[in-house]
Short mmCIF file of C-alpha atoms and ligand atoms in Angstrom, two decimals:
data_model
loop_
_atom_site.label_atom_id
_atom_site.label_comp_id
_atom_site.label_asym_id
_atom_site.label_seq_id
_atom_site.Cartn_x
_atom_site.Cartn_y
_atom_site.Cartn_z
CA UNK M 285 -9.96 -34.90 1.31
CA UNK M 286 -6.84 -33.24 -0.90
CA UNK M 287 -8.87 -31.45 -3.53
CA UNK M 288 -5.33 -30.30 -4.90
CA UNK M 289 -3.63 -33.71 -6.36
CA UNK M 290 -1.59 -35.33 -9.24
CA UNK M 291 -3.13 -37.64 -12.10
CA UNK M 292 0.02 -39.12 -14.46
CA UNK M 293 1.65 -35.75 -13.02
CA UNK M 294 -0.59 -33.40 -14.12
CA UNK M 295 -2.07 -31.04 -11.30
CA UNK M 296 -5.59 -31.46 -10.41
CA UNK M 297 -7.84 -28.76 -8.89
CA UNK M 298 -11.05 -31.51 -7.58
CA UNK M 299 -10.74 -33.51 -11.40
CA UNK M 300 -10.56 -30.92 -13.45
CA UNK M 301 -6.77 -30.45 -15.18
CA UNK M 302 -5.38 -27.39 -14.49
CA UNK M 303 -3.13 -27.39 -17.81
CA UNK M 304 -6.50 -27.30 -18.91
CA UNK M 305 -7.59 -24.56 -17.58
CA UNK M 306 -4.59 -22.38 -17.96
CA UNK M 307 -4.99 -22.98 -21.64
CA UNK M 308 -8.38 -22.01 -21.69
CA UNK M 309 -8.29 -18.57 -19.34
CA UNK M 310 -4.95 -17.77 -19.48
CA UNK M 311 -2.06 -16.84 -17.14
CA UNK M 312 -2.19 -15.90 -14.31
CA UNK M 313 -5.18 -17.03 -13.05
CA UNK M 314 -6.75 -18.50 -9.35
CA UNK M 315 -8.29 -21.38 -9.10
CA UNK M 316 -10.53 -22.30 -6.26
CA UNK M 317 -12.05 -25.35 -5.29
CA UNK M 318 -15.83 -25.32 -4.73
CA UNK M 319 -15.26 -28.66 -2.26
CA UNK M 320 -12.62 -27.43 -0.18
CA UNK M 321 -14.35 -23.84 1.01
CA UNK M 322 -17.21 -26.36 1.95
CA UNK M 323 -15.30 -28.99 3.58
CA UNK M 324 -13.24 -25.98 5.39
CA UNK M 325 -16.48 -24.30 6.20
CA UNK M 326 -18.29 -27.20 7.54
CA UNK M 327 -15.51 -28.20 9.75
CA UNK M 328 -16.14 -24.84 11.87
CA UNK M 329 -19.93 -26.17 11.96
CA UNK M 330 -19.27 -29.55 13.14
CA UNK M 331 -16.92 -28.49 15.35
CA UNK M 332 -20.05 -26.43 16.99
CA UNK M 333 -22.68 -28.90 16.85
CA UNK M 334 -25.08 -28.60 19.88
CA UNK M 335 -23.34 -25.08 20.86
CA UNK M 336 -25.32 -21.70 19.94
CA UNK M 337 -23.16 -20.58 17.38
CA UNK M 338 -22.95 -17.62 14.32
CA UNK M 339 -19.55 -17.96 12.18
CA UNK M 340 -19.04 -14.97 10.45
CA UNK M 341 -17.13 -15.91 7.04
CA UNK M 342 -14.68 -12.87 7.24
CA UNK M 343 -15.24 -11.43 3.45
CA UNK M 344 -11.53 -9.55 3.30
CA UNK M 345 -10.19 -12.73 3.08
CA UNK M 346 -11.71 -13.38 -0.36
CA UNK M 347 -14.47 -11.51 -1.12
CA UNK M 348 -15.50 -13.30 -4.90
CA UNK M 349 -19.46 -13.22 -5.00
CA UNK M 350 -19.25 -16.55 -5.95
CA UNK M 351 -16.87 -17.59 -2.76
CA UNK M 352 -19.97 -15.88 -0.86
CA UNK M 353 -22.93 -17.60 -2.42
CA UNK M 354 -21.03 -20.72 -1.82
CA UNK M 355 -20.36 -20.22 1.96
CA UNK M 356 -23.92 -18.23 2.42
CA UNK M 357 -25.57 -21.74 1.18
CA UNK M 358 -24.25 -23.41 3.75
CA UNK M 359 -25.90 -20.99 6.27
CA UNK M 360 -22.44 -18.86 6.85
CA UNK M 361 -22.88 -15.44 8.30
CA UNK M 362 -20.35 -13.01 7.19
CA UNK M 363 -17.96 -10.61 9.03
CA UNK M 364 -17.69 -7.24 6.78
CA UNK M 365 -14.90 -4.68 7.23
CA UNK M 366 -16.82 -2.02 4.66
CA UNK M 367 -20.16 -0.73 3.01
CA UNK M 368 -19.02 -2.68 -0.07
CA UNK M 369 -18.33 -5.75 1.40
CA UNK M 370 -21.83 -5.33 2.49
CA UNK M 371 -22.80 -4.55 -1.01
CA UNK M 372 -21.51 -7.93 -1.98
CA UNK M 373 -23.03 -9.68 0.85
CA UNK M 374 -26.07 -8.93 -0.22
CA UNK M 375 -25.28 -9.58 -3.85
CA UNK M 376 -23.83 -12.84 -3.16
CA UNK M 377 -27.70 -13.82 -1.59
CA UNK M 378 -25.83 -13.85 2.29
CA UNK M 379 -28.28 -12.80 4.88
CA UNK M 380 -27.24 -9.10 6.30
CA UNK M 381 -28.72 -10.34 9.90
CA UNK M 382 -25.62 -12.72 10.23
CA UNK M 383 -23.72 -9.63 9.42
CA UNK M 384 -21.06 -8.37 11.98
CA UNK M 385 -19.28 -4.90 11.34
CA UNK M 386 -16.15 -5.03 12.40
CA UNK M 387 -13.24 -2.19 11.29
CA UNK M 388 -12.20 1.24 13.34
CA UNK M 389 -13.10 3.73 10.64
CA UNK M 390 -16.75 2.91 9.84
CA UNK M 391 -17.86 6.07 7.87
CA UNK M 392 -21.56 7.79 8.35
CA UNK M 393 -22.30 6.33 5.21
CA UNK M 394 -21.73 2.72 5.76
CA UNK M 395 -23.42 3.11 9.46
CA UNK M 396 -26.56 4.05 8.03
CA UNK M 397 -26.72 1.19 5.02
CA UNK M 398 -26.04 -1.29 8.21
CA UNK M 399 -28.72 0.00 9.95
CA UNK M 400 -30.93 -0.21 6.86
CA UNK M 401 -29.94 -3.69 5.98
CA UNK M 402 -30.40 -4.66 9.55
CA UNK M 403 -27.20 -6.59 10.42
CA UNK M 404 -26.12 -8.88 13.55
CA UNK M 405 -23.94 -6.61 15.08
CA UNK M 406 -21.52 -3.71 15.14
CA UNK M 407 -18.59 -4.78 16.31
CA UNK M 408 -17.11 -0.97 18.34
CA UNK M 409 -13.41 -0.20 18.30
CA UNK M 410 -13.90 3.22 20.13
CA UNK M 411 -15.78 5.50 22.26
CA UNK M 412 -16.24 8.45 19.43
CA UNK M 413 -17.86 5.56 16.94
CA UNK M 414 -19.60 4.13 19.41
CA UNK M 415 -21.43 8.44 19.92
CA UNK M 416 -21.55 8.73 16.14
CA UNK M 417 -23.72 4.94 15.68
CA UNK M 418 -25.61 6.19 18.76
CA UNK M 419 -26.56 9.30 17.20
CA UNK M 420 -27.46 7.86 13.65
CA UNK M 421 -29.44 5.49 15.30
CA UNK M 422 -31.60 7.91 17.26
CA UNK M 423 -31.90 10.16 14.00
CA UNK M 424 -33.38 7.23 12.59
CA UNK M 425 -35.40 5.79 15.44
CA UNK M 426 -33.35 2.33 15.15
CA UNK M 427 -31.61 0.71 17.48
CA UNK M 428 -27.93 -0.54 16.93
CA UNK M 429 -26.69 -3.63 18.48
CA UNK M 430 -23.08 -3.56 19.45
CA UNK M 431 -20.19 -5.89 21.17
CA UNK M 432 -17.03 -3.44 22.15
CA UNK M 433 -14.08 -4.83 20.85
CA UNK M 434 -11.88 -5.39 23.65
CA UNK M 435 -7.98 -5.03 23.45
CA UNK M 436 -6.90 -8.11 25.32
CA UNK M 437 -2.74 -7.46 25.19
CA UNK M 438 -2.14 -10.82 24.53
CA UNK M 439 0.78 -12.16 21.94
CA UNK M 440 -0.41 -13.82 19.26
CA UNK M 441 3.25 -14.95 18.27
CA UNK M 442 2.65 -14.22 14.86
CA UNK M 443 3.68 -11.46 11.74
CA UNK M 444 3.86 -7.86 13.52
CA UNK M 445 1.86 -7.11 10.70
CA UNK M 446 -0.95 -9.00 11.26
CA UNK M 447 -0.79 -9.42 14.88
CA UNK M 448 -3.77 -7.14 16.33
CA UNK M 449 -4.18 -7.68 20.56
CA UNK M 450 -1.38 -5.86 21.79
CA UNK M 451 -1.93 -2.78 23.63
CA UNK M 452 0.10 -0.79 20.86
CA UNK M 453 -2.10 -2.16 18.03
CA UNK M 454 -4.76 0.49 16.23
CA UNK M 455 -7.56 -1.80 17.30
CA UNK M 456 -10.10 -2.39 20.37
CA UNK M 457 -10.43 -0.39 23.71
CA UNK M 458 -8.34 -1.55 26.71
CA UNK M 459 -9.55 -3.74 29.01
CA UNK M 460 -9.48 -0.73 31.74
CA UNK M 461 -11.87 1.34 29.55
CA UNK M 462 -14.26 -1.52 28.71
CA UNK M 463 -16.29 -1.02 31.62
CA UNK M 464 -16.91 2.05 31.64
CA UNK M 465 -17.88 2.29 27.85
CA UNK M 466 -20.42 -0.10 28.52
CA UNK M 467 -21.82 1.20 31.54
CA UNK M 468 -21.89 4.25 29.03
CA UNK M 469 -23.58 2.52 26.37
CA UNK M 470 -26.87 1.43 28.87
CA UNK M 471 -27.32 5.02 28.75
CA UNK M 472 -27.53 5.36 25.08
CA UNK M 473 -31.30 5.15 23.49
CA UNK M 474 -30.01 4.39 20.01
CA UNK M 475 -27.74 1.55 21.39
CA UNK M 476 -28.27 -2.34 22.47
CA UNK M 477 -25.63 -4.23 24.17
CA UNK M 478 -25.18 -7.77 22.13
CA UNK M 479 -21.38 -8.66 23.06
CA UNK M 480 -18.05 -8.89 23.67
CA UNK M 481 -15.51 -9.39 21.07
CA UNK M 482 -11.69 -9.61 20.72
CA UNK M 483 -9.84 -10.47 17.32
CA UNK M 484 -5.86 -10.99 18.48
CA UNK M 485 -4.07 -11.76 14.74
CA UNK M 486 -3.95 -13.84 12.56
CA UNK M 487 -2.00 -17.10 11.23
CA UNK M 488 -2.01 -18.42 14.86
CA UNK M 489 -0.24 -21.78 15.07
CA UNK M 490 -1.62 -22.05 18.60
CA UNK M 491 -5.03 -21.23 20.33
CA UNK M 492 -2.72 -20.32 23.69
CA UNK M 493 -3.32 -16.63 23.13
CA UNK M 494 -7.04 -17.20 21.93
CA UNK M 495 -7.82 -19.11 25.49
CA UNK M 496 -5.68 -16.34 27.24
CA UNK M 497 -7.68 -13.50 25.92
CA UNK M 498 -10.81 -15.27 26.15
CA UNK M 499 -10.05 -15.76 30.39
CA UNK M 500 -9.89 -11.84 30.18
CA UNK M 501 -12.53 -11.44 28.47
CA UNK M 502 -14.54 -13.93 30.90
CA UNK M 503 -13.04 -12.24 33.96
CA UNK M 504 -14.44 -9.12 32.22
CA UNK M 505 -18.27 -10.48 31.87
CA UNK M 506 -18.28 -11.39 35.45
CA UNK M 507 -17.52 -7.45 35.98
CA UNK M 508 -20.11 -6.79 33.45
CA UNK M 509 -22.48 -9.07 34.96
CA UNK M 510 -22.07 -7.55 38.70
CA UNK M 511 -22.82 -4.10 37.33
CA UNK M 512 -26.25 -5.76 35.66
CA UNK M 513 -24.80 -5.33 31.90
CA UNK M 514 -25.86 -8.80 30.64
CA UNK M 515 -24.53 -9.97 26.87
CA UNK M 516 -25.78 -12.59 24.46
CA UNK M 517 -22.86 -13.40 22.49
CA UNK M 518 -19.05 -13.81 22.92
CA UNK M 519 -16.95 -13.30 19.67
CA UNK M 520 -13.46 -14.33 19.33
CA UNK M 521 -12.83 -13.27 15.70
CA UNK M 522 -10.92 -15.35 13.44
CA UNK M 523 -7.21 -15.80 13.07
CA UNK M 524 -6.97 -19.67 12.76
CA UNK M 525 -3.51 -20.55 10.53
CA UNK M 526 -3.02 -22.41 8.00
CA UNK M 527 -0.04 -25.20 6.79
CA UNK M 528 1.58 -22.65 4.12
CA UNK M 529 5.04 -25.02 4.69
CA UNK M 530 4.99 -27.15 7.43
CA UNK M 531 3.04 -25.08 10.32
CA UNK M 532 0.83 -27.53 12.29
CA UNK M 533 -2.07 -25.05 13.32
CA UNK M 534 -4.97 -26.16 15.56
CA UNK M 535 -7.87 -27.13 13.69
CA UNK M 536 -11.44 -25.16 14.14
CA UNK M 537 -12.19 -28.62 16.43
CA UNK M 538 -9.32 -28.24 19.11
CA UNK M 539 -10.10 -23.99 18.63
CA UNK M 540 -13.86 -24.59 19.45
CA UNK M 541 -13.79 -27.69 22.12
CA UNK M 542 -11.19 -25.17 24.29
CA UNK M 543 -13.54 -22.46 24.08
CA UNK M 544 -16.62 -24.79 24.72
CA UNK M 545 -14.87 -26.25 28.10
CA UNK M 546 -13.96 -22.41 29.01
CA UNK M 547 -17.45 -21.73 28.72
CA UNK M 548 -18.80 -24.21 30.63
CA UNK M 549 -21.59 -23.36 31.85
CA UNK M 550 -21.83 -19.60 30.63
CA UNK M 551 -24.98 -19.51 28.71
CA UNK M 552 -23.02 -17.53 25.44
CA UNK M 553 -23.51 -17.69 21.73
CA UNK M 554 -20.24 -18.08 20.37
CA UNK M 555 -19.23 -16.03 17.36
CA UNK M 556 -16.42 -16.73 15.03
CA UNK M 557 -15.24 -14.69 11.97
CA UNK M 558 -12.88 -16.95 10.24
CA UNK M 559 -11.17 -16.16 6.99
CA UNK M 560 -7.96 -17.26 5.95
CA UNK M 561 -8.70 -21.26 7.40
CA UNK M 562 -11.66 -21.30 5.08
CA UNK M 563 -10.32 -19.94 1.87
CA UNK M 564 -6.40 -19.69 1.71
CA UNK M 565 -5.81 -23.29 0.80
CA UNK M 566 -8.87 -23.66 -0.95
CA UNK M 567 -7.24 -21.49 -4.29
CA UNK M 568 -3.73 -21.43 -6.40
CA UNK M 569 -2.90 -19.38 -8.52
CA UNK M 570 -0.87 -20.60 -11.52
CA UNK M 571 1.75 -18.48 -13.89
CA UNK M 572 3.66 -19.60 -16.47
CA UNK M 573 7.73 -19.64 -16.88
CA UNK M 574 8.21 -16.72 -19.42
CA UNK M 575 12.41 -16.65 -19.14
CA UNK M 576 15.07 -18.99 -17.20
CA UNK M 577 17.66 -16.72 -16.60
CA UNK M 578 20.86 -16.58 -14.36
CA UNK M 579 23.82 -14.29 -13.18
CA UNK M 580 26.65 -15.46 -11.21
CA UNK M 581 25.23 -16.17 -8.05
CA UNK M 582 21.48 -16.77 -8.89
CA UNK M 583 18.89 -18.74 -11.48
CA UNK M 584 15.65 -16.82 -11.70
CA UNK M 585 12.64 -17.85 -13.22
CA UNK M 586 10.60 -14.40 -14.41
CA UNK M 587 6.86 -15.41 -14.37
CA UNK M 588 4.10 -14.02 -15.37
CA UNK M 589 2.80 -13.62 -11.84
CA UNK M 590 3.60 -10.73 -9.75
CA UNK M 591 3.48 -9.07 -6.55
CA UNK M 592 0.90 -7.16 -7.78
CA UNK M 593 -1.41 -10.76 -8.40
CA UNK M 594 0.06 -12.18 -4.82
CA UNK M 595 1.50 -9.39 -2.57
CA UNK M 596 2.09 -11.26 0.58
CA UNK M 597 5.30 -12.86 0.09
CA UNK M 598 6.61 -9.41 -0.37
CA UNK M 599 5.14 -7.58 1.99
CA UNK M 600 4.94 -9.90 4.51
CA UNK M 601 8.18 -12.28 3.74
CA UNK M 602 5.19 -15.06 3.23
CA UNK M 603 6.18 -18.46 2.34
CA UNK M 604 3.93 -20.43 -0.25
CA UNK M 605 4.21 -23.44 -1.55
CA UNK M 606 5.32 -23.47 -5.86
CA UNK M 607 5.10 -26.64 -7.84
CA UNK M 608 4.76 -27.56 -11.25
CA UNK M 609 1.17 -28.36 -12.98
CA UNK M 610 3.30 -30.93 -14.94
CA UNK M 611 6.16 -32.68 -13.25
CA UNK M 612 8.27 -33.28 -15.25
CA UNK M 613 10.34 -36.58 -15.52
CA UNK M 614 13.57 -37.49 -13.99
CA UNK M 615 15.42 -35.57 -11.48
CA UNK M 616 17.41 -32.73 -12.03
CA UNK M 617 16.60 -29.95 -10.21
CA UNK M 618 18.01 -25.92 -10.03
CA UNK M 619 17.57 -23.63 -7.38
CA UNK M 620 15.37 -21.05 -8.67
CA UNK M 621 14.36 -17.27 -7.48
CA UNK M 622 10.70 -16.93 -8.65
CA UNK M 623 10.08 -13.38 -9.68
CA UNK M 624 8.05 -11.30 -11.54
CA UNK M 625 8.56 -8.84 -13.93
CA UNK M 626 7.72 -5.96 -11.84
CA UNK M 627 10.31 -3.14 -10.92
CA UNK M 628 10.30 -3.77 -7.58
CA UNK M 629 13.04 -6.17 -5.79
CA UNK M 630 10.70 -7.42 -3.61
CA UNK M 631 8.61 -8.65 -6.23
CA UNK M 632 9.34 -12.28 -5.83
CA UNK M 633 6.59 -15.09 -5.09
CA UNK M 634 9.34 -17.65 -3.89
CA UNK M 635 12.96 -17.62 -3.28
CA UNK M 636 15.45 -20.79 -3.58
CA UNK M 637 12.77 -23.28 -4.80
CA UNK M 638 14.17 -26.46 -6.29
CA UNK M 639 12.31 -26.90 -9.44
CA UNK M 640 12.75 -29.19 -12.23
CA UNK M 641 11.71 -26.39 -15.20
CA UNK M 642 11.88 -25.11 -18.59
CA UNK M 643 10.43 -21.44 -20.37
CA UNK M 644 6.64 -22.33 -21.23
CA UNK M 645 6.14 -24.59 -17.85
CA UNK M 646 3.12 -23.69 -15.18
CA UNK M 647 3.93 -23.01 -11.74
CA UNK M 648 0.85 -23.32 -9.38
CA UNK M 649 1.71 -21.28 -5.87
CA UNK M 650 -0.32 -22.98 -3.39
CA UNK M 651 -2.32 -21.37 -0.72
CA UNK M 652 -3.41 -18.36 -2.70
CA UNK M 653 -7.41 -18.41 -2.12
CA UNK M 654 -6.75 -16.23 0.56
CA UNK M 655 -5.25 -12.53 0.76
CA UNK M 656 -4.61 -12.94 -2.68
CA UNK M 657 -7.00 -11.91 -5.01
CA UNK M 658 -8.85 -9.19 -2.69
CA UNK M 659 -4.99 -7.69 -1.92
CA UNK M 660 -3.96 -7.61 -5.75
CA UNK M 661 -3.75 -4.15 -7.40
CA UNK M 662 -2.65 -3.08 -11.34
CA UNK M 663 0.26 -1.83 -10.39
CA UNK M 664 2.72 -1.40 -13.85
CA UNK M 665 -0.66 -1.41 -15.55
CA UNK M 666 -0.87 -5.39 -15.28
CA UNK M 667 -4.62 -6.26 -15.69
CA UNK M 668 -6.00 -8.37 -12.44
CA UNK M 669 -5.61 -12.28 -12.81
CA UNK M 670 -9.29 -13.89 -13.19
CA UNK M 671 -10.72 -16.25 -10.83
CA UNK M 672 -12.23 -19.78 -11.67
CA UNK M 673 -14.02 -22.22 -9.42
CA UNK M 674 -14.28 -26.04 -9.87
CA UNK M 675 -16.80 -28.04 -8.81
CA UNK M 676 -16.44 -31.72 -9.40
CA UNK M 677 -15.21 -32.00 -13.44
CA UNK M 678 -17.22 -28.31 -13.67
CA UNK M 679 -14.91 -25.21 -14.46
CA UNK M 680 -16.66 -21.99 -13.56
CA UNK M 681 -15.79 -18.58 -14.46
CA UNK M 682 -15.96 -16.34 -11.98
CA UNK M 683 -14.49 -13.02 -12.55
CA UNK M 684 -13.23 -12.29 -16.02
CA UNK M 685 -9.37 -11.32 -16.54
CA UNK M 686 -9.62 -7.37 -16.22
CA UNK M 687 -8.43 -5.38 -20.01
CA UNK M 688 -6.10 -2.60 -20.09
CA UNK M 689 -8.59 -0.33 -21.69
CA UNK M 690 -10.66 -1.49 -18.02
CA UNK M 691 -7.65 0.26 -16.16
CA UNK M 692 -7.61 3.57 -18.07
CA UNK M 693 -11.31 4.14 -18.58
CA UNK M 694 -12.13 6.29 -15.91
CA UNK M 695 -9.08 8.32 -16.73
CA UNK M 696 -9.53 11.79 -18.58
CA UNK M 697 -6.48 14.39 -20.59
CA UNK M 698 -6.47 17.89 -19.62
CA UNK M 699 -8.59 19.63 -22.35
CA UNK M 700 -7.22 21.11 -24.78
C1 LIG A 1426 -9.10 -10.09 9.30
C2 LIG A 1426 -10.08 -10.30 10.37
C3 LIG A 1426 -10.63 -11.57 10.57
C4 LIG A 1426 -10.20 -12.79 9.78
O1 LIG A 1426 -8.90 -13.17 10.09
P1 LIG A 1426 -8.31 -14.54 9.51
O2 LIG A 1426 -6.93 -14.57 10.02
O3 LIG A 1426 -8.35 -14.45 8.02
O4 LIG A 1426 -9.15 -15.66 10.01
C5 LIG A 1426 -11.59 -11.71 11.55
N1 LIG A 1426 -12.00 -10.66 12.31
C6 LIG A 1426 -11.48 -9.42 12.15
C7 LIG A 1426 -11.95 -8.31 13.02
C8 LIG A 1426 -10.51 -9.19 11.18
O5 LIG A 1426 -9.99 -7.98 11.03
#
């Protein structure tokens, strides 16, 4: 179902107007839709049916309490990068034992509060945090489980930036080392092997690279297996893409049958820790046209949107979809640069967009419920954007458009 659609030309978020709600909260603002995090959410479920599965909502993608609660209903479990996505976790009503812990700096601190809370799984990305967990958890008389993120030096043909399974990428331990970290971990009182897990990029068009790392990672359990180290669960982290433009990526059925029929067989749970399929094109966020302007060689329309609300088209070159919350009628259409007003020259959300516009319009930019909100900052002192979700007719605040005296407050002068 398109939970994003046109009534007489007037944008839609499920059926409630988003001219509407623009007028009511202000701009800029996100918008989510209640139906399509569910919908995106259940399709990972279905796509499991009869298969022993945990999928681990991956919080950094969008980490609303209200985005949580939603997904947590549904039975999600979540995959946390930080104490304080844990915090929110548990705010959000999620259940900390379908918790994984992934991330390669895990402090002292948020190692003991996942103890405490008693989460799935510690997901290791090296030998000297796999010690330190060891050693918390024998302070403590717990018992961590653990899956060693593997390094499977696979391509996942995507953004440098977000591609993650190369040998010269920060994260996971090589496959040569694997072994013997595990062997190492049997020895370790405070430590209980649950896994494997691998996490290659993200915005993959294609599951090639997933199914390639996951034969290494198979070829690896059979090693595992001869030397008596027996798992429970296989995780192949997240990564699904999204249509931003026109990408065609696999859907979480084709991702989930491959890796059934690889499996075949192997008595595994399969973990997933999806993010940006379940939320990016479940949220827009909408600006309005402050100032057409144009020099010689280009028209600009300056928003009220910046990088600062929706940083990755410039830091990642990111394409996402702008159109107007009212079309307007007839046909004449200028090639516009969208930019904000910050001083930056990379702060632009689209570049030669064909628009039919005027000063006052609303632009929505598609795609935005992910890596948007949770990557905005208040850079030039710009307050952050709110966030709405609609259910149905139903227009929900919720998180409140920050003040400038919020920014400032826990800022002090020199005495004197
Ligand atoms: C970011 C991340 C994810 C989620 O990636 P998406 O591309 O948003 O699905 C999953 N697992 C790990 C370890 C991550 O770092």
């Amino acid at each position: 179902m398109e939970h994003f659609s046109y009534k007489d030309n007037n944008l839609l978020v499920e059926d409630a107007s988003v001219a509407s709600i623009a007028e009511k909260y202000g701009t800029p603002c996100f918008i989510y839709s209640k139906a399509a995090l569910e919908q995106n959410y259940q399709a990972y479920e279905k796509a499991f049916e009869g298969h022993s599965h945990l999928i681990c909502y991956a919080v950094k993608a969008n980490s609303n309490l209200a985005v949580l609660n939603v997904l947590s209903k549904l039975g999600a479990g979540f995959d946390i990068v930080s104490g304080g996505e844990l915090d929110r976790v548990i705010a959000a009503g999620g259940d900390p034992k379908k918790v994984t812990f992934s991330g390669l700096g895990k402090t002292t601190q948020e190692i003991y509060k996942a103890l405490d809370t008693g989460i799935h799984c510690f997901n290791i990305e090296s030998e000297a945090e796999l010690l330190r967990i060891n050693e918390i958890a024998v302070n403590n008389s717990q018992v961590a489980p653990i899956s060693i993120r593997v390094n499977p030096d696979v391509n996942a043909e995507t953004h440098p930036y977000i591609s993650t399974g190369l040998k010269e990428n920060k994260f996971g331990i090589s496959m040569g080392k694997a072994i013997e970290l595990y062997l190492h971990a049997t020895e370790m009182k405070g430590i209980c092997i649950k896994g494997l897990d691998f996490h290659i990029g993200s915005q993959l068009t294609s599951i090639r690279p997933i199914l390639d790392a996951l034969d290494r990672i198979l070829t690896l359990n059979e090693q595992l297996i001869s030397r008596d180290v027996i798992i429970e669960h296989i995780n192949i982290g997240g990564g699904l893409g999204v249509t931003y433009e026109n990408e065609m990526p696999p859907t979480p059925i084709e991702l989930v049958s491959a890796v059934k029929e690889k499996l075949h067989g192997i008595d595994l749970k399969i973990v997933v820790e999806p993010g940006r399929s379940i939320a990016a094109n479940a949220g827009i966020l909408v600006t309005k046209v402050e100032y057409l302007k144009n020099n010689e060689e280009k028209n600009f329309a300056i928003i009220d949107g910046a990088m600062n609300d929706l940083i990755r088209p410039a830091l990642y070159g990111a394409w996402q979809k702008i159109v107007p919350v009212k079309k307007a009628a007839g046909n004449e259409n200028t090639t516009y640069d969208i930019v904000g007003p910050i001083c930056e020259s990379a702060d632009a959300l689209g570049k030669n967009r064909s628009l039919n516009i005027n000063a006052g319009d609303l632009l929505a930019i598609k795609s935005a419920g992910a890596y948007g909100f949770v990557m905005s900052s208040n850079y030039n002192t710009r307050p952050r954007a709110p966030e709405i979700m609609i259910s149905g007719s139903e227009t929900h605040l919720v998180r409140e458009r920050e003040t400038v005296s919020d920014l400032f407050q826990n800022e002090y002068l020199l005495p004197g």
